[in-house]
Coordinates of C-alpha atoms in Angstrom, one line a residue:
X1 CA -3.7 30.2 21.7
X2 CA -5.3 28.1 18.8
X3 CA -8.4 29.8 17.6
X4 CA -8.6 27.7 14.5
X5 CA -6.7 30.4 12.7
X6 CA -4.0 29.7 10.1
X7 CA -0.4 30.1 11.5
X8 CA 1.3 33.3 10.6
X9 CA 3.8 32.1 7.9
X10 CA 5.1 35.6 7.3
X11 CA 5.9 37.3 10.6
X12 CA 5.9 41.1 10.7
X13 CA 9.7 41.4 10.0
X14 CA 9.3 39.1 7.0
X15 CA 6.3 41.0 5.6
X16 CA 8.2 44.3 5.9
X17 CA 11.2 42.8 4.2
X18 CA 9.1 41.5 1.4
X19 CA 7.6 45.0 0.9
X20 CA 11.1 46.4 0.7
X21 CA 12.1 43.7 -1.7
X22 CA 9.1 44.5 -3.9
X23 CA 10.6 48.0 -4.3
X24 CA 14.1 46.7 -5.0
X25 CA 15.5 46.6 -8.5
X26 CA 18.8 44.9 -9.5
X27 CA 20.1 46.2 -12.9
X28 CA 16.7 47.4 -13.9
X29 CA 14.9 44.1 -13.0
X30 CA 12.7 43.5 -10.0
X31 CA 14.9 41.7 -7.4
X32 CA 12.2 38.9 -7.1
X33 CA 12.6 38.2 -10.8
X34 CA 16.4 38.0 -10.8
X35 CA 17.9 34.6 -11.5
X36 CA 21.0 32.9 -10.2
X37 CA 24.2 32.5 -12.0
X38 CA 24.0 29.0 -13.6
X39 CA 22.1 28.4 -16.8
X40 CA 18.3 27.8 -15.9
X41 CA 18.9 29.0 -12.4
X42 CA 15.8 29.7 -10.4
X43 CA 14.5 33.2 -9.7
X44 CA 14.6 34.6 -6.3
X45 CA 10.9 34.2 -6.1
X46 CA 11.2 30.4 -7.1
X47 CA 13.9 29.9 -4.5
X48 CA 11.7 31.5 -1.7
X49 CA 8.8 29.3 -2.8
X50 CA 10.9 26.2 -2.6
X51 CA 12.1 27.2 0.9
X52 CA 8.7 28.2 2.4
X53 CA 7.1 25.1 0.9
X54 CA 9.6 22.8 2.4
X55 CA 8.2 20.9 5.5
X56 CA 11.4 21.4 7.5
X57 CA 15.0 22.6 7.3
X58 CA 17.9 20.3 7.9
X59 CA 17.2 18.7 11.4
X60 CA 20.7 19.9 12.5
X61 CA 19.7 23.7 12.1
X62 CA 18.9 24.8 15.6
X63 CA 18.1 28.1 17.3
X64 CA 19.5 29.5 20.5
X65 CA 17.0 27.4 22.6
X66 CA 18.0 24.2 20.7
X67 CA 14.8 24.1 18.8
X68 CA 14.6 23.2 15.0
X69 CA 14.6 26.4 12.9
X70 CA 11.5 26.4 10.7
X71 CA 11.4 27.3 7.0
X72 CA 9.2 30.3 8.0
X73 CA 11.8 31.7 10.4
X74 CA 14.7 31.0 8.0
X75 CA 12.8 32.7 5.2
X76 CA 12.0 35.7 7.3
X77 CA 15.7 36.4 8.0
X78 CA 16.6 35.6 4.4
X79 CA 14.1 38.1 3.1
X80 CA 15.6 40.7 5.3
X81 CA 19.1 40.1 3.9
X82 CA 18.2 40.1 0.3
X83 CA 15.9 43.1 0.6
X84 CA 18.6 45.3 2.5
X85 CA 22.0 43.6 2.5
X86 CA 23.6 46.8 4.0
X87 CA 21.4 46.6 7.1
X88 CA 21.1 42.9 7.6
X89 CA 24.3 41.2 6.5
X90 CA 27.2 41.3 9.0
X91 CA 29.6 39.0 10.7
X92 CA 28.6 39.8 14.3
X93 CA 31.6 39.2 16.6
X94 CA 32.9 36.4 14.3
X95 CA 36.1 36.5 12.3
X96 CA 34.5 36.0 9.0
X97 CA 35.1 39.4 7.4
X98 CA 36.2 38.2 4.1
X99 CA 33.4 35.7 3.6
X100 CA 30.9 38.3 4.9
X101 CA 32.1 40.9 2.4
X102 CA 31.7 38.3 -0.4
X103 CA 28.3 37.2 0.7
X104 CA 27.1 40.8 1.1
X105 CA 28.2 41.7 -2.4
X106 CA 26.4 38.6 -3.7
X107 CA 23.2 39.6 -2.0
X108 CA 23.4 43.1 -3.3
X109 CA 24.3 42.2 -6.8
X110 CA 22.6 38.8 -7.2
X111 CA 20.0 38.2 -4.5
X112 CA 18.7 35.1 -6.3
X113 CA 22.1 33.4 -6.1
X114 CA 22.6 34.4 -2.5
X115 CA 19.1 33.0 -1.7
X116 CA 19.7 29.8 -3.6
X117 CA 22.9 29.1 -1.8
X118 CA 21.4 30.0 1.6
X119 CA 18.3 27.8 0.9
X120 CA 20.4 24.8 -0.3
X121 CA 22.4 25.0 2.9
X122 CA 19.4 25.2 5.1
X123 CA 17.6 22.3 3.5
X124 CA 20.4 20.0 2.6
X125 CA 23.6 21.2 4.3
X126 CA 25.3 21.7 1.0
X127 CA 25.3 23.8 -2.1
X128 CA 27.3 24.4 -5.3
X129 CA 29.0 27.7 -6.1
X130 CA 29.0 29.3 -9.5
X131 CA 32.4 27.7 -10.3
X132 CA 30.9 24.2 -9.7
X133 CA 32.7 23.6 -6.4
X134 CA 30.7 22.1 -3.5
X135 CA 30.4 23.8 -0.2
X136 CA 29.1 22.2 3.0
X137 CA 28.1 23.4 6.4
X138 CA 31.1 22.3 8.5
X139 CA 30.9 20.4 11.8
X140 CA 28.3 20.7 14.4
X141 CA 29.1 24.3 15.5
X142 CA 27.8 26.0 12.5
X143 CA 24.4 24.3 12.8
X144 CA 23.6 25.6 16.3
X145 CA 22.9 29.3 16.9
X146 CA 25.5 31.0 19.0
X147 CA 25.9 34.3 20.9
X148 CA 26.4 36.5 17.8
X149 CA 23.7 38.5 16.2
X150 CA 24.0 36.7 12.9
X151 CA 20.9 35.2 11.3
X152 CA 20.8 31.5 10.6
X153 CA 21.5 32.0 7.0
X154 CA 24.4 34.3 7.6
X155 CA 25.9 31.7 10.0
X156 CA 25.5 28.8 7.5
X157 CA 26.9 30.8 4.5
X158 CA 29.8 32.4 6.3
X159 CA 30.9 29.1 7.9
X160 CA 30.6 27.2 4.7
X161 CA 32.6 29.7 2.8
X162 CA 35.2 29.8 5.6
X163 CA 35.5 26.0 5.5
X164 CA 35.8 26.1 1.6
X165 CA 38.3 28.8 1.6
X166 CA 40.8 27.0 3.9
X167 CA 41.2 23.5 2.6
X168 CA 42.7 21.1 5.2
X169 CA 41.4 23.0 8.1
X170 CA 38.0 22.8 9.9
X171 CA 36.1 25.9 10.6
X172 CA 35.0 26.3 14.2
X173 CA 32.1 28.7 14.8
X174 CA 33.4 30.1 18.0
X175 CA 33.5 33.7 19.4
X176 CA 36.3 35.7 17.7
X177 CA 35.4 32.9 15.4
X178 CA 36.8 31.7 12.2
X179 CA 39.3 29.8 14.2
X180 CA 40.3 26.9 12.0
X181 CA 42.1 23.8 13.2
X182 CA 44.0 21.3 11.1
X183 CA 42.1 18.2 10.2

């Protein structure tokens, strides 16, 4: 019902995660003030600002109903992941345990870098790792929400890392997942 009110850009779960994030320190620094790995890397707060001020995510990013995932929805899930990686980052029923472990450690130790990669993937379909290597969201299956309980950002990061880690194979985001097929 439109009552002339502003849309709720920070749904309840996102507000709760932001409150948790305000309490989180990483190496004695507020998590929101941490910076990514590269020289002049943006802070976590800067990356969240970039995401929430984007008009849309990549048009290929879809929810289970086939609808586009909004920056507000994506940022809500991302806030949860960087506020409490132990609670919110997992592989679901997909075979991405190694990449999930790596992304969990990244979110725990450097939430700004995790958020930067997740935001890049959501907005452009690609990102650069700290070593300068490019990662891309593979094929059409990683863009569309599947039956796992993974967030949109988990799905994009995990599938991109799976694809990067296995050159010459294409990651297929199926149940039991992580099945890679030769190109």
